[in-house]
Amino acid sequence: DKTGLFFDIACTGLTKKQVKVDIEGDILRVSYTKDKDEDEEKDIHVYHSGIAKRSFNLGYKIARRFDLSKIEGSMKDGLLKLFIPLTPESKPKTVSIK
């Protein structure tokens, strides 16, 4: 919208400590890597698991008009919300002709 860029990413069954958000130049990367031992507990037999936790690695190229240094994020009920504001110099300007 006019204030910035919004992302809503479903991370059902994950905690905010498990999800990693990185900025690499102009790339926003959201990832989760499943540990091999995470679901392997020796005395537990699972007959049905409603949520499949799979590793993911999402990358988004962000335009220069957005300020990645001021990114804001929150996670609630398995939904990761990210906001990237517009840079002040990218707002519309009026140029007077001489």
mmCIF file of N, CA, C and O in Angstrom:
data_model
loop_
_atom_site.group_PDB
_atom_site.id
_atom_site.type_symbol
_atom_site.label_atom_id
_atom_site.label_comp_id
_atom_site.label_asym_id
_atom_site.label_seq_id
_atom_site.Cartn_x
_atom_site.Cartn_y
_atom_site.Cartn_z
ATOM 1 N N ASP A 1 0.829 -1.187 0.000
ATOM 2 C CA ASP A 1 0.000 0.000 0.000
ATOM 3 C C ASP A 1 0.874 1.251 0.000
ATOM 4 O O ASP A 1 2.071 1.171 -0.288
ATOM 5 N N LYS A 2 0.351 2.398 0.364
ATOM 6 C CA LYS A 2 1.086 3.658 0.313
ATOM 7 C C LYS A 2 2.154 3.790 1.393
ATOM 8 O O LYS A 2 3.011 4.657 1.316
ATOM 9 N N THR A 3 2.112 2.901 2.409
ATOM 10 C CA THR A 3 3.090 2.994 3.504
ATOM 11 C C THR A 3 4.238 2.008 3.373
ATOM 12 O O THR A 3 5.312 2.230 3.922
ATOM 13 N N GLY A 4 4.005 0.909 2.667
ATOM 14 C CA GLY A 4 5.065 -0.076 2.551
ATOM 15 C C GLY A 4 4.581 -1.402 2.014
ATOM 16 O O GLY A 4 3.525 -1.501 1.407
ATOM 17 N N LEU A 5 5.354 -2.432 2.301
ATOM 18 C CA LEU A 5 5.120 -3.774 1.785
ATOM 19 C C LEU A 5 4.797 -4.710 2.945
ATOM 20 O O LEU A 5 5.511 -4.730 3.954
ATOM 21 N N PHE A 6 3.730 -5.484 2.807
ATOM 22 C CA PHE A 6 3.292 -6.398 3.859
ATOM 23 C C PHE A 6 3.424 -7.842 3.384
ATOM 24 O O PHE A 6 3.091 -8.157 2.249
ATOM 25 N N PHE A 7 3.914 -8.718 4.270
ATOM 26 C CA PHE A 7 3.998 -10.150 4.009
ATOM 27 C C PHE A 7 3.272 -10.881 5.122
ATOM 28 O O PHE A 7 3.475 -10.575 6.300
ATOM 29 N N ASP A 8 2.439 -11.854 4.780
ATOM 30 C CA ASP A 8 1.837 -12.786 5.723
ATOM 31 C C ASP A 8 2.267 -14.181 5.283
ATOM 32 O O ASP A 8 1.920 -14.621 4.187
ATOM 33 N N ILE A 9 3.036 -14.875 6.135
ATOM 34 C CA ILE A 9 3.576 -16.182 5.781
ATOM 35 C C ILE A 9 3.108 -17.194 6.824
ATOM 36 O O ILE A 9 3.359 -17.023 8.017
ATOM 37 N N ALA A 10 2.411 -18.240 6.369
ATOM 38 C CA ALA A 10 1.908 -19.273 7.273
ATOM 39 C C ALA A 10 3.061 -20.151 7.740
ATOM 40 O O ALA A 10 3.778 -20.727 6.928
ATOM 41 N N CYS A 11 3.245 -20.217 9.048
ATOM 42 C CA CYS A 11 4.286 -21.055 9.670
ATOM 43 C C CYS A 11 3.628 -21.923 10.739
ATOM 44 O O CYS A 11 4.068 -21.955 11.887
ATOM 45 N N THR A 12 2.576 -22.601 10.369
ATOM 46 C CA THR A 12 1.787 -23.391 11.305
ATOM 47 C C THR A 12 2.639 -24.461 11.977
ATOM 48 O O THR A 12 3.382 -25.174 11.325
ATOM 49 N N GLY A 13 2.528 -24.517 13.288
ATOM 50 C CA GLY A 13 3.252 -25.515 14.062
ATOM 51 C C GLY A 13 4.675 -25.131 14.426
ATOM 52 O O GLY A 13 5.366 -25.897 15.075
ATOM 53 N N LEU A 14 5.120 -23.954 14.001
ATOM 54 C CA LEU A 14 6.478 -23.508 14.295
ATOM 55 C C LEU A 14 6.454 -22.369 15.310
ATOM 56 O O LEU A 14 5.475 -21.648 15.429
ATOM 57 N N THR A 15 7.558 -22.218 16.018
ATOM 58 C CA THR A 15 7.703 -21.096 16.940
ATOM 59 C C THR A 15 8.551 -20.024 16.274
ATOM 60 O O THR A 15 9.247 -20.293 15.286
ATOM 61 N N LYS A 16 8.543 -18.836 16.842
ATOM 62 C CA LYS A 16 9.330 -17.755 16.242
ATOM 63 C C LYS A 16 10.832 -18.014 16.351
ATOM 64 O O LYS A 16 11.608 -17.496 15.563
ATOM 65 N N LYS A 17 11.254 -18.859 17.281
ATOM 66 C CA LYS A 17 12.670 -19.210 17.386
ATOM 67 C C LYS A 17 13.100 -20.157 16.273
ATOM 68 O O LYS A 17 14.272 -20.214 15.925
ATOM 69 N N GLN A 18 12.176 -20.900 15.700
ATOM 70 C CA GLN A 18 12.496 -21.855 14.643
ATOM 71 C C GLN A 18 12.555 -21.201 13.262
ATOM 72 O O GLN A 18 13.210 -21.718 12.369
ATOM 73 N N VAL A 19 11.869 -20.091 13.080
ATOM 74 C CA VAL A 19 11.822 -19.416 11.781
ATOM 75 C C VAL A 19 12.926 -18.367 11.728
ATOM 76 O O VAL A 19 13.124 -17.601 12.661
ATOM 77 N N LYS A 20 13.654 -18.346 10.621
ATOM 78 C CA LYS A 20 14.781 -17.436 10.463
ATOM 79 C C LYS A 20 14.465 -16.426 9.357
ATOM 80 O O LYS A 20 14.046 -16.815 8.265
ATOM 81 N N VAL A 21 14.658 -15.145 9.644
ATOM 82 C CA VAL A 21 14.462 -14.082 8.660
ATOM 83 C C VAL A 21 15.802 -13.393 8.453
ATOM 84 O O VAL A 21 16.383 -12.869 9.397
ATOM 85 N N ASP A 22 16.308 -13.431 7.205
ATOM 86 C CA ASP A 22 17.602 -12.845 6.872
ATOM 87 C C ASP A 22 17.432 -11.836 5.742
ATOM 88 O O ASP A 22 16.543 -11.977 4.905
ATOM 89 N N ILE A 23 18.332 -10.861 5.723
ATOM 90 C CA ILE A 23 18.397 -9.896 4.631
ATOM 91 C C ILE A 23 19.786 -10.018 4.018
ATOM 92 O O ILE A 23 20.790 -9.869 4.709
ATOM 93 N N GLU A 24 19.826 -10.337 2.731
ATOM 94 C CA GLU A 24 21.079 -10.487 1.998
ATOM 95 C C GLU A 24 21.049 -9.509 0.826
ATOM 96 O O GLU A 24 20.500 -9.825 -0.224
ATOM 97 N N GLY A 25 21.596 -8.319 1.023
ATOM 98 C CA GLY A 25 21.536 -7.291 -0.020
ATOM 99 C C GLY A 25 20.110 -6.822 -0.200
ATOM 100 O O GLY A 25 19.516 -6.258 0.720
ATOM 101 N N ASP A 26 19.508 -7.085 -1.363
ATOM 102 C CA ASP A 26 18.115 -6.714 -1.589
ATOM 103 C C ASP A 26 17.203 -7.940 -1.583
ATOM 104 O O ASP A 26 16.077 -7.897 -2.068
ATOM 105 N N ILE A 27 17.669 -9.047 -0.992
ATOM 106 C CA ILE A 27 16.888 -10.285 -0.897
ATOM 107 C C ILE A 27 16.418 -10.482 0.541
ATOM 108 O O ILE A 27 17.214 -10.459 1.478
ATOM 109 N N LEU A 28 15.113 -10.673 0.701
ATOM 110 C CA LEU A 28 14.519 -11.030 1.991
ATOM 111 C C LEU A 28 14.352 -12.536 1.976
ATOM 112 O O LEU A 28 13.719 -13.091 1.077
ATOM 113 N N ARG A 29 14.948 -13.231 2.943
ATOM 114 C CA ARG A 29 14.892 -14.682 2.985
ATOM 115 C C ARG A 29 14.242 -15.132 4.294
ATOM 116 O O ARG A 29 14.673 -14.749 5.376
ATOM 117 N N VAL A 30 13.196 -15.972 4.172
ATOM 118 C CA VAL A 30 12.501 -16.559 5.315
ATOM 119 C C VAL A 30 12.693 -18.065 5.200
ATOM 120 O O VAL A 30 12.386 -18.656 4.158
ATOM 121 N N SER A 31 13.216 -18.688 6.276
ATOM 122 C CA SER A 31 13.526 -20.115 6.171
ATOM 123 C C SER A 31 13.279 -20.842 7.495
ATOM 124 O O SER A 31 13.234 -20.245 8.561
ATOM 125 N N TYR A 32 13.145 -22.161 7.359
ATOM 126 C CA TYR A 32 13.039 -23.073 8.495
ATOM 127 C C TYR A 32 13.700 -24.370 8.064
ATOM 128 O O TYR A 32 13.420 -24.889 6.979
ATOM 129 N N THR A 33 14.600 -24.884 8.885
ATOM 130 C CA THR A 33 15.263 -26.146 8.593
ATOM 131 C C THR A 33 14.890 -27.142 9.683
ATOM 132 O O THR A 33 15.167 -26.911 10.862
ATOM 133 N N LYS A 34 14.263 -28.205 9.250
ATOM 134 C CA LYS A 34 13.833 -29.240 10.190
ATOM 135 C C LYS A 34 15.041 -30.051 10.633
ATOM 136 O O LYS A 34 15.833 -30.507 9.813
ATOM 137 N N ASP A 35 15.197 -30.201 11.933
ATOM 138 C CA ASP A 35 16.255 -31.045 12.478
ATOM 139 C C ASP A 35 15.848 -32.507 12.318
ATOM 140 O O ASP A 35 14.679 -32.863 12.486
ATOM 141 N N LYS A 36 16.805 -33.365 12.037
ATOM 142 C CA LYS A 36 16.493 -34.789 11.867
ATOM 143 C C LYS A 36 15.988 -35.417 13.155
ATOM 144 O O LYS A 36 15.153 -36.295 13.144
ATOM 145 N N ASP A 37 16.492 -34.951 14.283
ATOM 146 C CA ASP A 37 16.105 -35.532 15.571
ATOM 147 C C ASP A 37 14.849 -34.902 16.151
ATOM 148 O O ASP A 37 14.384 -35.317 17.198
ATOM 149 N N GLU A 38 14.264 -33.922 15.476
ATOM 150 C CA GLU A 38 13.136 -33.173 16.025
ATOM 151 C C GLU A 38 11.922 -34.054 16.280
ATOM 152 O O GLU A 38 11.242 -33.922 17.286
ATOM 153 N N ASP A 39 11.607 -34.957 15.351
ATOM 154 C CA ASP A 39 10.430 -35.812 15.506
ATOM 155 C C ASP A 39 10.767 -37.218 15.984
ATOM 156 O O ASP A 39 9.888 -38.054 16.139
ATOM 157 N N GLU A 40 12.030 -37.484 16.223
ATOM 158 C CA GLU A 40 12.442 -38.829 16.592
ATOM 159 C C GLU A 40 12.639 -38.961 18.093
ATOM 160 O O GLU A 40 13.729 -38.806 18.605
ATOM 161 N N GLU A 41 11.568 -39.248 18.788
ATOM 162 C CA GLU A 41 11.656 -39.557 20.209
ATOM 163 C C GLU A 41 11.408 -41.053 20.341
ATOM 164 O O GLU A 41 10.434 -41.582 19.814
ATOM 165 N N LYS A 42 12.255 -41.737 21.048
ATOM 166 C CA LYS A 42 12.279 -43.196 21.027
ATOM 167 C C LYS A 42 11.029 -43.869 21.585
ATOM 168 O O LYS A 42 10.625 -44.896 21.091
ATOM 169 N N ASP A 43 10.404 -43.338 22.617
ATOM 170 C CA ASP A 43 9.277 -44.014 23.251
ATOM 171 C C ASP A 43 7.921 -43.519 22.767
ATOM 172 O O ASP A 43 6.902 -43.869 23.343
ATOM 173 N N ILE A 44 7.879 -42.703 21.712
ATOM 174 C CA ILE A 44 6.613 -42.162 21.222
ATOM 175 C C ILE A 44 6.299 -42.773 19.857
ATOM 176 O O ILE A 44 7.139 -42.777 18.957
ATOM 177 N N HIS A 45 5.079 -43.313 19.747
ATOM 178 C CA HIS A 45 4.615 -43.858 18.464
ATOM 179 C C HIS A 45 3.481 -42.965 17.968
ATOM 180 O O HIS A 45 2.441 -42.873 18.602
ATOM 181 N N VAL A 46 3.685 -42.325 16.838
ATOM 182 C CA VAL A 46 2.688 -41.418 16.282
ATOM 183 C C VAL A 46 1.916 -42.143 15.194
ATOM 184 O O VAL A 46 2.497 -42.683 14.244
ATOM 185 N N TYR A 47 0.575 -42.177 15.340
ATOM 186 C CA TYR A 47 -0.272 -42.812 14.335
ATOM 187 C C TYR A 47 -0.785 -41.793 13.321
ATOM 188 O O TYR A 47 -1.053 -42.125 12.185
ATOM 189 N N HIS A 48 -0.921 -40.566 13.758
ATOM 190 C CA HIS A 48 -1.379 -39.502 12.854
ATOM 191 C C HIS A 48 -0.779 -38.180 13.317
ATOM 192 O O HIS A 48 -0.833 -37.844 14.491
ATOM 193 N N SER A 49 -0.210 -37.449 12.383
ATOM 194 C CA SER A 49 0.319 -36.124 12.680
ATOM 195 C C SER A 49 -0.412 -35.138 11.783
ATOM 196 O O SER A 49 -0.325 -35.221 10.553
ATOM 197 N N GLY A 50 -1.152 -34.215 12.375
ATOM 198 C CA GLY A 50 -1.993 -33.288 11.610
ATOM 199 C C GLY A 50 -1.228 -32.213 10.876
ATOM 200 O O GLY A 50 -1.669 -31.712 9.858
ATOM 201 N N ILE A 51 -0.055 -31.858 11.366
ATOM 202 C CA ILE A 51 0.740 -30.805 10.745
ATOM 203 C C ILE A 51 2.081 -31.392 10.335
ATOM 204 O O ILE A 51 2.819 -31.908 11.167
ATOM 205 N N ALA A 52 2.370 -31.322 9.061
ATOM 206 C CA ALA A 52 3.667 -31.814 8.564
ATOM 207 C C ALA A 52 4.657 -30.662 8.600
ATOM 208 O O ALA A 52 4.455 -29.647 7.960
ATOM 209 N N LYS A 53 5.709 -30.808 9.377
ATOM 210 C CA LYS A 53 6.747 -29.777 9.450
ATOM 211 C C LYS A 53 7.814 -30.096 8.416
ATOM 212 O O LYS A 53 8.564 -31.040 8.567
ATOM 213 N N ARG A 54 7.833 -29.314 7.356
ATOM 214 C CA ARG A 54 8.826 -29.486 6.305
ATOM 215 C C ARG A 54 9.706 -28.253 6.246
ATOM 216 O O ARG A 54 9.251 -27.139 6.479
ATOM 217 N N SER A 55 10.944 -28.461 5.907
ATOM 218 C CA SER A 55 11.863 -27.342 5.735
ATOM 219 C C SER A 55 11.412 -26.482 4.566
ATOM 220 O O SER A 55 10.829 -26.981 3.603
ATOM 221 N N PHE A 56 11.653 -25.167 4.672
ATOM 222 C CA PHE A 56 11.363 -24.277 3.557
ATOM 223 C C PHE A 56 12.393 -23.160 3.524
ATOM 224 O O PHE A 56 13.045 -22.860 4.514
ATOM 225 N N ASN A 57 12.545 -22.569 2.348
ATOM 226 C CA ASN A 57 13.489 -21.483 2.142
ATOM 227 C C ASN A 57 12.876 -20.559 1.088
ATOM 228 O O ASN A 57 12.906 -20.867 -0.101
ATOM 229 N N LEU A 58 12.292 -19.453 1.526
ATOM 230 C CA LEU A 58 11.626 -18.515 0.631
ATOM 231 C C LEU A 58 12.501 -17.286 0.442
ATOM 232 O O LEU A 58 13.003 -16.724 1.413
ATOM 233 N N GLY A 59 12.680 -16.864 -0.789
ATOM 234 C CA GLY A 59 13.477 -15.669 -1.072
ATOM 235 C C GLY A 59 12.675 -14.689 -1.906
ATOM 236 O O GLY A 59 12.016 -15.085 -2.871
ATOM 237 N N TYR A 60 12.694 -13.428 -1.529
ATOM 238 C CA TYR A 60 11.976 -12.380 -2.244
ATOM 239 C C TYR A 60 12.939 -11.244 -2.561
ATOM 240 O O TYR A 60 13.611 -10.733 -1.672
ATOM 241 N N LYS A 61 13.003 -10.846 -3.819
ATOM 242 C CA LYS A 61 13.816 -9.696 -4.207
ATOM 243 C C LYS A 61 12.975 -8.442 -3.940
ATOM 244 O O LYS A 61 11.881 -8.293 -4.466
ATOM 245 N N ILE A 62 13.510 -7.559 -3.115
ATOM 246 C CA ILE A 62 12.781 -6.359 -2.693
ATOM 247 C C ILE A 62 13.331 -5.150 -3.446
ATOM 248 O O ILE A 62 14.547 -4.950 -3.513
ATOM 249 N N ALA A 63 12.438 -4.351 -4.002
ATOM 250 C CA ALA A 63 12.825 -3.151 -4.744
ATOM 251 C C ALA A 63 13.520 -2.153 -3.823
ATOM 252 O O ALA A 63 13.288 -2.130 -2.605
ATOM 253 N N ARG A 64 14.350 -1.310 -4.405
ATOM 254 C CA ARG A 64 15.122 -0.328 -3.625
ATOM 255 C C ARG A 64 14.251 0.717 -2.950
ATOM 256 O O ARG A 64 14.691 1.385 -2.024
ATOM 257 N N ARG A 65 13.026 0.869 -3.404
ATOM 258 C CA ARG A 65 12.173 1.893 -2.796
ATOM 259 C C ARG A 65 11.659 1.493 -1.407
ATOM 260 O O ARG A 65 11.031 2.275 -0.725
ATOM 261 N N PHE A 66 11.961 0.269 -0.993
ATOM 262 C CA PHE A 66 11.590 -0.193 0.349
ATOM 263 C C PHE A 66 12.841 -0.251 1.218
ATOM 264 O O PHE A 66 13.906 -0.640 0.772
ATOM 265 N N ASP A 67 12.702 0.143 2.484
ATOM 266 C CA ASP A 67 13.828 0.238 3.413
ATOM 267 C C ASP A 67 13.944 -1.043 4.234
ATOM 268 O O ASP A 67 13.286 -1.192 5.272
ATOM 269 N N LEU A 68 14.782 -1.977 3.784
ATOM 270 C CA LEU A 68 14.943 -3.258 4.484
ATOM 271 C C LEU A 68 15.585 -3.114 5.859
ATOM 272 O O LEU A 68 15.447 -3.999 6.693
ATOM 273 N N SER A 69 16.259 -2.008 6.118
ATOM 274 C CA SER A 69 16.882 -1.825 7.429
ATOM 275 C C SER A 69 15.842 -1.527 8.517
ATOM 276 O O SER A 69 16.140 -1.622 9.700
ATOM 277 N N LYS A 70 14.619 -1.196 8.123
ATOM 278 C CA LYS A 70 13.564 -0.881 9.093
ATOM 279 C C LYS A 70 12.447 -1.912 9.077
ATOM 280 O O LYS A 70 11.311 -1.614 9.427
ATOM 281 N N ILE A 71 12.769 -3.148 8.703
ATOM 282 C CA ILE A 71 11.760 -4.204 8.647
ATOM 283 C C ILE A 71 11.239 -4.502 10.053
ATOM 284 O O ILE A 71 11.978 -4.460 11.029
ATOM 285 N N GLU A 72 9.949 -4.770 10.148
ATOM 286 C CA GLU A 72 9.307 -5.118 11.419
ATOM 287 C C GLU A 72 8.632 -6.469 11.249
ATOM 288 O O GLU A 72 8.068 -6.752 10.198
ATOM 289 N N GLY A 73 8.701 -7.302 12.272
ATOM 290 C CA GLY A 73 8.092 -8.615 12.186
ATOM 291 C C GLY A 73 7.454 -9.051 13.483
ATOM 292 O O GLY A 73 7.875 -8.655 14.559
ATOM 293 N N SER A 74 6.401 -9.853 13.357
ATOM 294 C CA SER A 74 5.754 -10.438 14.528
ATOM 295 C C SER A 74 5.186 -11.795 14.111
ATOM 296 O O SER A 74 4.934 -12.044 12.939
ATOM 297 N N MET A 75 5.002 -12.654 15.103
ATOM 298 C CA MET A 75 4.451 -13.972 14.833
ATOM 299 C C MET A 75 3.429 -14.307 15.897
ATOM 300 O O MET A 75 3.712 -14.215 17.093
ATOM 301 N N LYS A 76 2.230 -14.659 15.442
ATOM 302 C CA LYS A 76 1.162 -15.007 16.372
ATOM 303 C C LYS A 76 0.298 -16.087 15.734
ATOM 304 O O LYS A 76 -0.070 -15.968 14.556
ATOM 305 N N ASP A 77 0.017 -17.125 16.487
ATOM 306 C CA ASP A 77 -0.845 -18.219 16.038
ATOM 307 C C ASP A 77 -0.379 -18.831 14.720
ATOM 308 O O ASP A 77 -1.186 -19.149 13.843
ATOM 309 N N GLY A 78 0.934 -18.971 14.538
ATOM 310 C CA GLY A 78 1.474 -19.602 13.347
ATOM 311 C C GLY A 78 1.500 -18.734 12.103
ATOM 312 O O GLY A 78 1.756 -19.223 11.017
ATOM 313 N N LEU A 79 1.241 -17.439 12.245
ATOM 314 C CA LEU A 79 1.266 -16.528 11.105
ATOM 315 C C LEU A 79 2.359 -15.489 11.314
ATOM 316 O O LEU A 79 2.329 -14.716 12.263
ATOM 317 N N LEU A 80 3.351 -15.518 10.423
ATOM 318 C CA LEU A 80 4.451 -14.563 10.467
ATOM 319 C C LEU A 80 4.045 -13.339 9.651
ATOM 320 O O LEU A 80 3.677 -13.452 8.488
ATOM 321 N N LYS A 81 4.085 -12.170 10.278
ATOM 322 C CA LYS A 81 3.740 -10.916 9.606
ATOM 323 C C LYS A 81 4.979 -10.043 9.541
ATOM 324 O O LYS A 81 5.618 -9.800 10.556
ATOM 325 N N LEU A 82 5.318 -9.613 8.336
ATOM 326 C CA LEU A 82 6.460 -8.738 8.118
ATOM 327 C C LEU A 82 5.985 -7.460 7.437
ATOM 328 O O LEU A 82 5.104 -7.506 6.581
ATOM 329 N N PHE A 83 6.589 -6.327 7.821
ATOM 330 C CA PHE A 83 6.284 -5.043 7.199
ATOM 331 C C PHE A 83 7.590 -4.360 6.842
ATOM 332 O O PHE A 83 8.489 -4.241 7.672
ATOM 333 N N ILE A 84 7.689 -3.913 5.597
ATOM 334 C CA ILE A 84 8.861 -3.178 5.120
ATOM 335 C C ILE A 84 8.384 -1.812 4.649
ATOM 336 O O ILE A 84 7.630 -1.726 3.676
ATOM 337 N N PRO A 85 8.785 -0.728 5.332
ATOM 338 C CA PRO A 85 8.293 0.605 4.956
ATOM 339 C C PRO A 85 8.965 1.129 3.684
ATOM 340 O O PRO A 85 10.060 0.702 3.324
ATOM 341 N N LEU A 86 8.282 2.050 3.033
ATOM 342 C CA LEU A 86 8.865 2.754 1.894
ATOM 343 C C LEU A 86 9.960 3.685 2.387
ATOM 344 O O LEU A 86 9.890 4.206 3.502
ATOM 345 N N THR A 87 10.979 3.915 1.574
ATOM 346 C CA THR A 87 11.993 4.898 1.935
ATOM 347 C C THR A 87 11.418 6.288 1.678
ATOM 348 O O THR A 87 10.607 6.459 0.767
ATOM 349 N N PRO A 88 11.800 7.282 2.473
ATOM 350 C CA PRO A 88 11.239 8.631 2.300
ATOM 351 C C PRO A 88 11.496 9.203 0.907
ATOM 352 O O PRO A 88 10.648 9.895 0.362
ATOM 353 N N GLU A 89 12.629 8.890 0.302
ATOM 354 C CA GLU A 89 12.925 9.469 -1.005
ATOM 355 C C GLU A 89 12.146 8.817 -2.135
ATOM 356 O O GLU A 89 12.136 9.305 -3.248
ATOM 357 N N SER A 90 11.434 7.687 -1.858
ATOM 358 C CA SER A 90 10.676 7.037 -2.922
ATOM 359 C C SER A 90 9.239 7.565 -3.033
ATOM 360 O O SER A 90 8.524 7.188 -3.924
ATOM 361 N N LYS A 91 8.837 8.425 -2.098
ATOM 362 C CA LYS A 91 7.478 8.970 -2.162
ATOM 363 C C LYS A 91 7.379 9.928 -3.345
ATOM 364 O O LYS A 91 8.358 10.523 -3.776
ATOM 365 N N PRO A 92 6.177 10.059 -3.894
ATOM 366 C CA PRO A 92 6.003 10.917 -5.069
ATOM 367 C C PRO A 92 6.467 12.354 -4.822
ATOM 368 O O PRO A 92 6.258 12.917 -3.746
ATOM 369 N N LYS A 93 7.112 12.918 -5.825
ATOM 370 C CA LYS A 93 7.616 14.288 -5.715
ATOM 371 C C LYS A 93 7.072 15.096 -6.892
ATOM 372 O O LYS A 93 6.828 14.562 -7.965
ATOM 373 N N THR A 94 6.911 16.381 -6.670
ATOM 374 C CA THR A 94 6.525 17.282 -7.736
ATOM 375 C C THR A 94 7.744 18.088 -8.134
ATOM 376 O O THR A 94 8.439 18.660 -7.291
ATOM 377 N N VAL A 95 8.010 18.113 -9.414
ATOM 378 C CA VAL A 95 9.172 18.825 -9.930
ATOM 379 C C VAL A 95 8.684 20.064 -10.656
ATOM 380 O O VAL A 95 7.804 20.004 -11.517
ATOM 381 N N SER A 96 9.247 21.209 -10.268
ATOM 382 C CA SER A 96 8.881 22.457 -10.969
ATOM 383 C C SER A 96 9.787 22.627 -12.183
ATOM 384 O O SER A 96 10.994 22.381 -12.119
ATOM 385 N N ILE A 97 9.201 23.013 -13.285
ATOM 386 C CA ILE A 97 9.936 23.209 -14.530
ATOM 387 C C ILE A 97 10.400 24.627 -14.617
ATOM 388 O O ILE A 97 9.633 25.569 -14.448
ATOM 389 N N LYS A 98 11.676 24.838 -14.913
ATOM 390 C CA LYS A 98 12.256 26.178 -14.977
ATOM 391 C C LYS A 98 12.187 26.717 -16.394
ATOM 392 O O LYS A 98 12.257 26.047 -17.349
#
